[in-house]
Coordinates of C-alpha atoms in Angstrom, one line a residue:
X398 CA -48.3 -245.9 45.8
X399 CA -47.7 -242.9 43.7
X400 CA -50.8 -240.8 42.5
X401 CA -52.5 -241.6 39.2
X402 CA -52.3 -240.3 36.1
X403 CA -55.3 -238.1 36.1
X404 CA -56.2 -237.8 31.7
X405 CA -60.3 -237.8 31.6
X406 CA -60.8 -234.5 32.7
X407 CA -63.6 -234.1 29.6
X408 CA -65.2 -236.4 32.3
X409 CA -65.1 -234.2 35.2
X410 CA -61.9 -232.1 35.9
X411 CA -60.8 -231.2 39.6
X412 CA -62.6 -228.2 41.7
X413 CA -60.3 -225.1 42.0
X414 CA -59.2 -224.6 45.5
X415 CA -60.8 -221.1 45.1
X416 CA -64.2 -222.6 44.6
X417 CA -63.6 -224.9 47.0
X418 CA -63.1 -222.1 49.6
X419 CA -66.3 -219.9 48.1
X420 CA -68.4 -222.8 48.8
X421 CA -67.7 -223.4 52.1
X422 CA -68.0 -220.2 53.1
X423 CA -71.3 -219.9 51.6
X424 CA -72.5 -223.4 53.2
X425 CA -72.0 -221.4 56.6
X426 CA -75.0 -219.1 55.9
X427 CA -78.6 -219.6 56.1
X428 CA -81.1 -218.7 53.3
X429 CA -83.7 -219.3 50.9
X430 CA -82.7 -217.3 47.8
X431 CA -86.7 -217.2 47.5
X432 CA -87.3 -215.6 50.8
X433 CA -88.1 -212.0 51.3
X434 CA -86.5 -211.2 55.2
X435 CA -83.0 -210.7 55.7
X436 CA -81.2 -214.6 54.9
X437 CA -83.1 -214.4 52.2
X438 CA -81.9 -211.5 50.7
X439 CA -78.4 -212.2 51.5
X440 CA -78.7 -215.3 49.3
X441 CA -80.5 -213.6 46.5
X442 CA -77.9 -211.3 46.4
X443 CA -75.5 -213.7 46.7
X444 CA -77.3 -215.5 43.3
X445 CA -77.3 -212.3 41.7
X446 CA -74.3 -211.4 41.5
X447 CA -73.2 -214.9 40.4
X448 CA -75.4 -214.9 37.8
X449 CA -74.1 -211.3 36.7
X450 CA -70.0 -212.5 36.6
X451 CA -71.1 -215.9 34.5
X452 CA -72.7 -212.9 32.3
X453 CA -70.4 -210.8 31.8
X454 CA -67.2 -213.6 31.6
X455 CA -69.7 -215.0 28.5
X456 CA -71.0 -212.2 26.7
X457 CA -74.5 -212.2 27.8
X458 CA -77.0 -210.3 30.2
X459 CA -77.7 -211.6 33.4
X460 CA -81.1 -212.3 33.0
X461 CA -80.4 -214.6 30.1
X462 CA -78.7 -216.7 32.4
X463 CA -81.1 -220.0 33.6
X464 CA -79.5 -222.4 36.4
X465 CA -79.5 -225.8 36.3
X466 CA -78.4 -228.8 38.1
X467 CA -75.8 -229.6 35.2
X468 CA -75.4 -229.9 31.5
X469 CA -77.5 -232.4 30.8
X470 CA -80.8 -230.5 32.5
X471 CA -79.4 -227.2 30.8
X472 CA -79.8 -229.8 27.1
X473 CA -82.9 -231.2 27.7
X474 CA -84.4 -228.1 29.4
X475 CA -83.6 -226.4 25.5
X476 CA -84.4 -229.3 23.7
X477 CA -87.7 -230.2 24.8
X478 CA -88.5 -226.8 26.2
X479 CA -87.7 -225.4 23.2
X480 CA -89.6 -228.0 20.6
X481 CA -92.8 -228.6 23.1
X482 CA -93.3 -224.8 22.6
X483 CA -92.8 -224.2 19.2
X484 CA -94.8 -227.3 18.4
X485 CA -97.9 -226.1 20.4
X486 CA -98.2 -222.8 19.4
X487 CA -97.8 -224.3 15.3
X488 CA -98.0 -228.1 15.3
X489 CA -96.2 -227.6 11.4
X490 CA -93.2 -227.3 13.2
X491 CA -92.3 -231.1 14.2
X492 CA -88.9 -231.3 12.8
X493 CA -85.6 -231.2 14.7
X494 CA -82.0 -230.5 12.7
X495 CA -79.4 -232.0 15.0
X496 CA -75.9 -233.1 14.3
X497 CA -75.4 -236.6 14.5
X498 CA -72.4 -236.6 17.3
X499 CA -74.6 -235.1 19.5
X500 CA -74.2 -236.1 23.4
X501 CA -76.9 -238.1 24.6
X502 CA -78.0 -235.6 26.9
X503 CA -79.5 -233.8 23.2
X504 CA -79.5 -237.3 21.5
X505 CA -82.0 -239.2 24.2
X506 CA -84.4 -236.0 24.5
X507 CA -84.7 -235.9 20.8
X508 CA -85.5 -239.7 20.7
X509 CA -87.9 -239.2 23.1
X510 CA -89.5 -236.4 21.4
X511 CA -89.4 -238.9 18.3
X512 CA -90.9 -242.1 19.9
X513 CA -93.2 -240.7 22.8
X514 CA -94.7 -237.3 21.0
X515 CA -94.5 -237.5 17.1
X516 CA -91.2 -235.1 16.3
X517 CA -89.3 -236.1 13.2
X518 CA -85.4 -235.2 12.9
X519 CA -82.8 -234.7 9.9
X520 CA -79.4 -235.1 10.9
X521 CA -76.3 -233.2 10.2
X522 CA -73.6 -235.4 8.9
X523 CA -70.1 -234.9 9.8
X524 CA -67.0 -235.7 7.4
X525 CA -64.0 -237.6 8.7
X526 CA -62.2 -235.0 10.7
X527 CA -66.2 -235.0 13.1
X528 CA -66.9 -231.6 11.4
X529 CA -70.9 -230.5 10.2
X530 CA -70.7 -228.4 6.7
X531 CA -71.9 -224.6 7.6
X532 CA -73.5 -224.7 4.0
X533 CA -74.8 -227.7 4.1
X534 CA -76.6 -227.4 7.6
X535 CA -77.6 -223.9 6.2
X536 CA -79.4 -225.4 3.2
X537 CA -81.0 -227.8 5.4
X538 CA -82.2 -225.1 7.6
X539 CA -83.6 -223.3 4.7
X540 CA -85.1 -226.6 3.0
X541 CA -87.3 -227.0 6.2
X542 CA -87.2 -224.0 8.0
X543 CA -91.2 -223.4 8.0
X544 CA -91.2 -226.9 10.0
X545 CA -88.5 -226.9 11.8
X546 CA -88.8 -226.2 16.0
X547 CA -85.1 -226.2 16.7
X548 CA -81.6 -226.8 15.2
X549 CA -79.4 -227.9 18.0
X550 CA -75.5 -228.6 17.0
X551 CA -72.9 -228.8 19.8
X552 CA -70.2 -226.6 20.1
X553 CA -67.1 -229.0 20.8
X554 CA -67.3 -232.6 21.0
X555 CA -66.6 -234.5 24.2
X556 CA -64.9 -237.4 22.6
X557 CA -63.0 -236.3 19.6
X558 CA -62.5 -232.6 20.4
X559 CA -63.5 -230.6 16.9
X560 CA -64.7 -226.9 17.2
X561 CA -68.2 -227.0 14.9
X562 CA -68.9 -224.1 13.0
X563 CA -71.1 -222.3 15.2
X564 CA -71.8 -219.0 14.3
X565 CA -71.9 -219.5 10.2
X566 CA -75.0 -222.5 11.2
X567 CA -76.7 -220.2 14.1
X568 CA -76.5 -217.1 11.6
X569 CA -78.4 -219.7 8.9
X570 CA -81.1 -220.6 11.9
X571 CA -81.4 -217.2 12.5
X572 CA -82.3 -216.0 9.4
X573 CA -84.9 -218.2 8.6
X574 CA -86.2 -217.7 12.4
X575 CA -85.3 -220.9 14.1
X576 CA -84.2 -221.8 17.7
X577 CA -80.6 -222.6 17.8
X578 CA -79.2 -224.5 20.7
X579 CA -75.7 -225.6 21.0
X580 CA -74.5 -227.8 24.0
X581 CA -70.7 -225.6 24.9
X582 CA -70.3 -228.1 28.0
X583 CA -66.9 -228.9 26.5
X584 CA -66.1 -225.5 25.2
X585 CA -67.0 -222.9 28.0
X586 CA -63.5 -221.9 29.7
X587 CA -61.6 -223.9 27.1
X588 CA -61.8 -221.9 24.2
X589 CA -63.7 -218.2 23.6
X590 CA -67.8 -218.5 23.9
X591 CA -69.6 -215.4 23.9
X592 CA -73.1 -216.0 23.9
X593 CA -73.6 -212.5 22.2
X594 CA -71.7 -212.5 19.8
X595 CA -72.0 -216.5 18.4
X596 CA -75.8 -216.0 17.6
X597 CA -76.7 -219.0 19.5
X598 CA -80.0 -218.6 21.0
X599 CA -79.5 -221.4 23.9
X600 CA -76.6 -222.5 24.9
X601 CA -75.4 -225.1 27.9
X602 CA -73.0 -225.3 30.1
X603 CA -71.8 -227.1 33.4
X604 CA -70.0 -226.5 36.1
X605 CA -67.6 -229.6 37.0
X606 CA -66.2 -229.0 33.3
X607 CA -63.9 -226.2 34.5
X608 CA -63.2 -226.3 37.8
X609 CA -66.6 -226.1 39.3
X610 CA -69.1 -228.2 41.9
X611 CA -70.8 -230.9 40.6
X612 CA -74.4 -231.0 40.0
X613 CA -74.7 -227.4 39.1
X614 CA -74.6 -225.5 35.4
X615 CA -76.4 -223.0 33.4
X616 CA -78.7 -222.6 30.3
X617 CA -78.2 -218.8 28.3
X618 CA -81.8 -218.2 27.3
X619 CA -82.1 -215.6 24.8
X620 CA -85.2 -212.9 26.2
X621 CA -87.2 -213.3 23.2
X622 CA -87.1 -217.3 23.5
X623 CA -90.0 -218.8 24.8
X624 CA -89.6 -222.8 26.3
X625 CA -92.0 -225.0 27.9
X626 CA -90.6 -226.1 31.4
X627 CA -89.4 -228.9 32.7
X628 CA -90.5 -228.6 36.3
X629 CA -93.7 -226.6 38.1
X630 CA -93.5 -225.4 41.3
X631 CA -91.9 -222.2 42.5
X632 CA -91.5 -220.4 39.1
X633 CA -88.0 -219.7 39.6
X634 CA -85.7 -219.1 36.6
X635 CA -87.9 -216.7 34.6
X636 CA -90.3 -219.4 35.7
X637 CA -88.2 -222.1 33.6
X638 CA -86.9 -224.1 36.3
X639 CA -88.6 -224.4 39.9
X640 CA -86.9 -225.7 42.6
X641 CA -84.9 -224.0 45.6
X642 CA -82.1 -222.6 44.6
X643 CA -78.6 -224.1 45.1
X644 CA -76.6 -221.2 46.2
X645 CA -73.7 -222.7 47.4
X646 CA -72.9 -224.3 44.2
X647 CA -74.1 -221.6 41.9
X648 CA -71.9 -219.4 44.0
X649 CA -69.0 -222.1 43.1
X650 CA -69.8 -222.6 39.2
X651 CA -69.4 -218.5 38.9
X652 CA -65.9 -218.8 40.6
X653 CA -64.8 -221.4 38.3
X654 CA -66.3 -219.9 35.1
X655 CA -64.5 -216.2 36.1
X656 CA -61.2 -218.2 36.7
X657 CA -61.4 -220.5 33.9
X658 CA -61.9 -218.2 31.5
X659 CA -59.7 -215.2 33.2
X660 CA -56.6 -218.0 32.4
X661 CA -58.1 -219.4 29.2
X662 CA -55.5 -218.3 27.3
X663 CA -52.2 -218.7 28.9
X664 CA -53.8 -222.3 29.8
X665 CA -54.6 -223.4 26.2
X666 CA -51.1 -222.5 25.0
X667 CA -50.1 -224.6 28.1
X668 CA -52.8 -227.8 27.1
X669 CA -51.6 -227.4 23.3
X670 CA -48.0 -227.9 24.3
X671 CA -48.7 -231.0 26.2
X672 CA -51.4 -232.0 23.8
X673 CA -49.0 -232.3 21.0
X674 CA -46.5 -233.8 23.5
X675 CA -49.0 -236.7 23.9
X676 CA -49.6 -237.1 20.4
X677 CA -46.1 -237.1 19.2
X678 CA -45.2 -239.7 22.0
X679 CA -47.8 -241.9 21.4
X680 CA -47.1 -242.2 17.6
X681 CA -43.7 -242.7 18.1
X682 CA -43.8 -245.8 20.3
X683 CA -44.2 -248.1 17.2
X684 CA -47.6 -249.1 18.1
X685 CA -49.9 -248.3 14.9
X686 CA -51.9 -246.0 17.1
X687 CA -53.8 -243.9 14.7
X688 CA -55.2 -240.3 15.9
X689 CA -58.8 -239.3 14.8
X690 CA -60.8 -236.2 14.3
X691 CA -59.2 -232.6 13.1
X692 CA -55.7 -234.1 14.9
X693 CA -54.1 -234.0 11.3
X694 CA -56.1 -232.3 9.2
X695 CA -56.8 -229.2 11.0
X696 CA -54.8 -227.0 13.2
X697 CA -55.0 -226.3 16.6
X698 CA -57.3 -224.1 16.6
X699 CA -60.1 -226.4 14.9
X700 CA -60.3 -228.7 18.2
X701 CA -60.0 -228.6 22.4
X702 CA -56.7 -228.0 23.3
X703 CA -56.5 -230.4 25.7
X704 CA -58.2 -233.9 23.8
X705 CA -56.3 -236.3 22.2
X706 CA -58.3 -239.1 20.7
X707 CA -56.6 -242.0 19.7
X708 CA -57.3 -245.5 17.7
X709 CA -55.4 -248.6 18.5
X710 CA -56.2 -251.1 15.8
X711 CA -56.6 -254.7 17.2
X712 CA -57.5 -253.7 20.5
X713 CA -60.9 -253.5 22.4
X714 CA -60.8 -250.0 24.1
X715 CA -62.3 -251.5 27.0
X716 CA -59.4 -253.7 27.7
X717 CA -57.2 -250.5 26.9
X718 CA -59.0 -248.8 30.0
X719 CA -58.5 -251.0 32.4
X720 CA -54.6 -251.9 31.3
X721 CA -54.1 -248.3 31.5
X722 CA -55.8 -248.1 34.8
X723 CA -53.9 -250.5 36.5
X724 CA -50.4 -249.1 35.6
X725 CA -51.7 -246.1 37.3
X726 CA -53.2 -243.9 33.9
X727 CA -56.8 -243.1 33.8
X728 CA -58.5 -242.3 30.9
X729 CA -61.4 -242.9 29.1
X730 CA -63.0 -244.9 25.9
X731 CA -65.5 -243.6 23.3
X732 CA -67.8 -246.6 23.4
X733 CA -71.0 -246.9 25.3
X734 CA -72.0 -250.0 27.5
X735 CA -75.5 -251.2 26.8
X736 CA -77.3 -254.4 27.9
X737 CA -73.7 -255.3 29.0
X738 CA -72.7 -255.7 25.7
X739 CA -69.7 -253.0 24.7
X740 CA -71.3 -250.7 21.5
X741 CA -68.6 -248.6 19.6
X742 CA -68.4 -244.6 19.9
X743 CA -71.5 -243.1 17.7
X744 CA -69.3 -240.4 17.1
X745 CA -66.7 -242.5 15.6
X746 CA -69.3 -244.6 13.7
X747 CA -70.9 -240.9 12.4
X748 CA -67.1 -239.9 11.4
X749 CA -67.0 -242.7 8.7
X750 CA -65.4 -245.3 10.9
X751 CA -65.5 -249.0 10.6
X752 CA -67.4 -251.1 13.6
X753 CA -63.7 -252.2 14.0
X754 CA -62.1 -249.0 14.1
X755 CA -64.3 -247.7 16.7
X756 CA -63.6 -250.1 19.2
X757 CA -60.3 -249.4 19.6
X758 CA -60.9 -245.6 20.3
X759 CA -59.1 -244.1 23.2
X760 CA -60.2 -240.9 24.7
X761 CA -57.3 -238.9 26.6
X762 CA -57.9 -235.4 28.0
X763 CA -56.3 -232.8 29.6
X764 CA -57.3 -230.2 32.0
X765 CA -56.3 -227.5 34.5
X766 CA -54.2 -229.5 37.0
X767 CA -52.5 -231.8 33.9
X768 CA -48.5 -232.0 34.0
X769 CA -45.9 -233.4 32.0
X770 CA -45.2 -236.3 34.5
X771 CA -49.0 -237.0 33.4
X772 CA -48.0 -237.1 29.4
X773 CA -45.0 -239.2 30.3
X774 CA -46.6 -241.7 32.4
X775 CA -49.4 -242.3 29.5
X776 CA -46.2 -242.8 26.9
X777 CA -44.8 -245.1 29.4
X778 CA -47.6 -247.0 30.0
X779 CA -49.1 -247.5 26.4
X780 CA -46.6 -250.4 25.2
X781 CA -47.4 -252.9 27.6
X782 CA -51.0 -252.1 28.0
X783 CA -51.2 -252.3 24.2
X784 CA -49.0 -255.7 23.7
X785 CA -51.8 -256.8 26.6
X786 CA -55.0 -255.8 25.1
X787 CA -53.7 -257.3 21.6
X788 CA -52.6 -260.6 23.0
X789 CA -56.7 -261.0 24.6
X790 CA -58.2 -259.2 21.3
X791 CA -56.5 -261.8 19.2
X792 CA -57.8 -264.7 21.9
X793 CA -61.1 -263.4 22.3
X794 CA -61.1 -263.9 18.5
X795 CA -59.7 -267.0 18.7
X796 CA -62.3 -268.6 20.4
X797 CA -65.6 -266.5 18.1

């Protein structure tokens, strides 16, 4: 059986052989990073200077540099961190500004914040193409800065791939003295973050994105930001995040942050040329596939190089999946499962989408070990899982 067609690397991409190796090696020696004798030191030292390269490859100081256990910690740690402390300290400030295509790592937090502790949120619409207006999110910042704990807009989104206008919303937040988060799971080593220079004062990241271990990430923590923690015990992480410290794996997510971002730019050019590859394919195969997001009216350097989101009108993206899977292409769909019952992509729905629309969305992405046998297999396989998923759309609908 020949190997799959790997395209849902947004998902989780493979780990470099090179962190692979650092890993192991590390695995071999004993040590609490918290420990004062000598294995001790070896892994603080060993922490360290991790921390200092995922610095320095991201434009900020080593001690603004928080581990976590993933992206979605790394979210919630700023978002409720970052809102419980504000709130306490001035219980005016109750309002969250947060764009609506948020991942639900920000998305469930904030709801939670809303239902279980008496937050209230304004949302930052997005036009067709999934992009926030920098002015408008700036005049909502100023409209409710004196209540507002935290504006939190990501940097890329994980399903339709558009850059948000990061710096012109964090230099509105800024101004006005508010907290800006934005989650850069999707962006770090993919296109240019510098944590210095975007004005951003949290930003997340995570480690099986780009090459790294899973179960292992980052929040950048501005000095001069203050967050209530998550977790109480050992007061590591600038007494943000207790807990022993992984050093195996934060050993690992600083070898893949150094090489993903050492490459980034020979490997976009490469993911572009593919990308596009995939797109023009795909619309060529008679189908009615439809692309969504900045695909059309943006260039390429107002989305991820390597995502290509598609819409296949009368199909259910579900059945899409699983016809693709079984001819051997994985990918992914922007719809959500709950209660059982398939729900279409928030994103899309936010974007201006019909319920319909939606449903047919088809997430492929490319990563680090992606090939043009990959692209050509997807083209290949698209006509007969598409005449497939029609033929049971049209049946299902049949029978409602």
């Amino acid at each position: 059986m020949s190997t799959p067609a790997y395209l849902d690397h947004a998902a989780t991409t493979a780990i470099r052989p090179e962190v692979i190796e650092a890993i192991a090696a590390q695995m071999g020696h004993l040590g609490n990073a918290s420990s004062l004798h000598t294995a001790g030191r070896a892994a603080r030292r060993v922490v360290e200077e991790s921390r200092e390269l995922i610095a320095d490859r991201l434009g900020a100081t080593p001690s603004e540099v928080v581990f976590t256990s993933g992206g979605t910690e790394a979210d919630n740690l700023a978002v409720l961190g970052a809102w419980r402390q504000r709130h306490t300290v001035d219980p005016a400030r109750s309002r969250l500004l947060v764009s609506t295509i948020e991942h639900h790592a920000v998305l469930d937090p904030v709801g939670r914040l809303v239902d279980a502790e008496g937050a209230k949120v304004d949302w930052l619409e997005v036009d067709r193409a999934g992009v926030v207006d920098a002015e408008a999110a700036a005049a909502a910042i100023t409209q409710a800065a004196d209540q507002l704990a935290l504006v939190s807009m990501m940097w890329a989104n994980n399903e339709v791939g558009t850059l948000q206008p990061v710096a012109q919303v964090a230099a509105a937040a800024r101004e006005r003295g508010v907290p800006f988060h934005t989650d850069a799971v999707q962006a770090v080593g993919h296109v240019p973050v510098a944590f210095g220079e975007c004005g951003a004062d949290l930003l997340s990241l995570s480690g099986h994105k780009i090459g790294g271990p899973q179960g292992v990430g980052a929040l950048l923590v501005r000095r001069d930001v203050q967050l209530t923690p998550l977790t109480f015990g050992g007061g590591q992480e600038r007494q943000l995040r207790s807990g022993t410290l992984d050093v195996a794996s934060i050993r690992g997510l600083a070898v893949a942050v150094a090489a993903a971002t050492d490459e980034l730019d020979a490997e976009r050019a490469r993911l572009i040329a593919l990308r596009d590859k995939l797109i023009q394919g795909a619309l060529q195969l008679g189908l009615g596939i439809e692309l969504s997001g900045a695909h059309t009216e943006g260039s390429a350097e107002d989305r991820l190089p390597g995502n290509v989101h598609l819409r296949v009108p009368g199909c259910d993206g579900d059945s899409l999946l699983y016809l693709l899977d079984a001819a051997g292409v994985q990918c992914s769909t922007g719809s959500a499962c709950q209660a059982g019952v398939p729900q279409p992509s928030h994103v899309l729905l936010a974007m201006g989408y019909a319920d319909e629309q939606a449903r047919g969305a088809l997430r492929l992405t490319l990563g680090h070990t992606s090939t043009e046998a990959d692209v050509d297999a997807v083209i290949a396989a698209l006509p007969g899982a598409v005449e497939r998923a029609r033929r049971a759309h049209q049946a299902t609908a049949g029978r409602g």
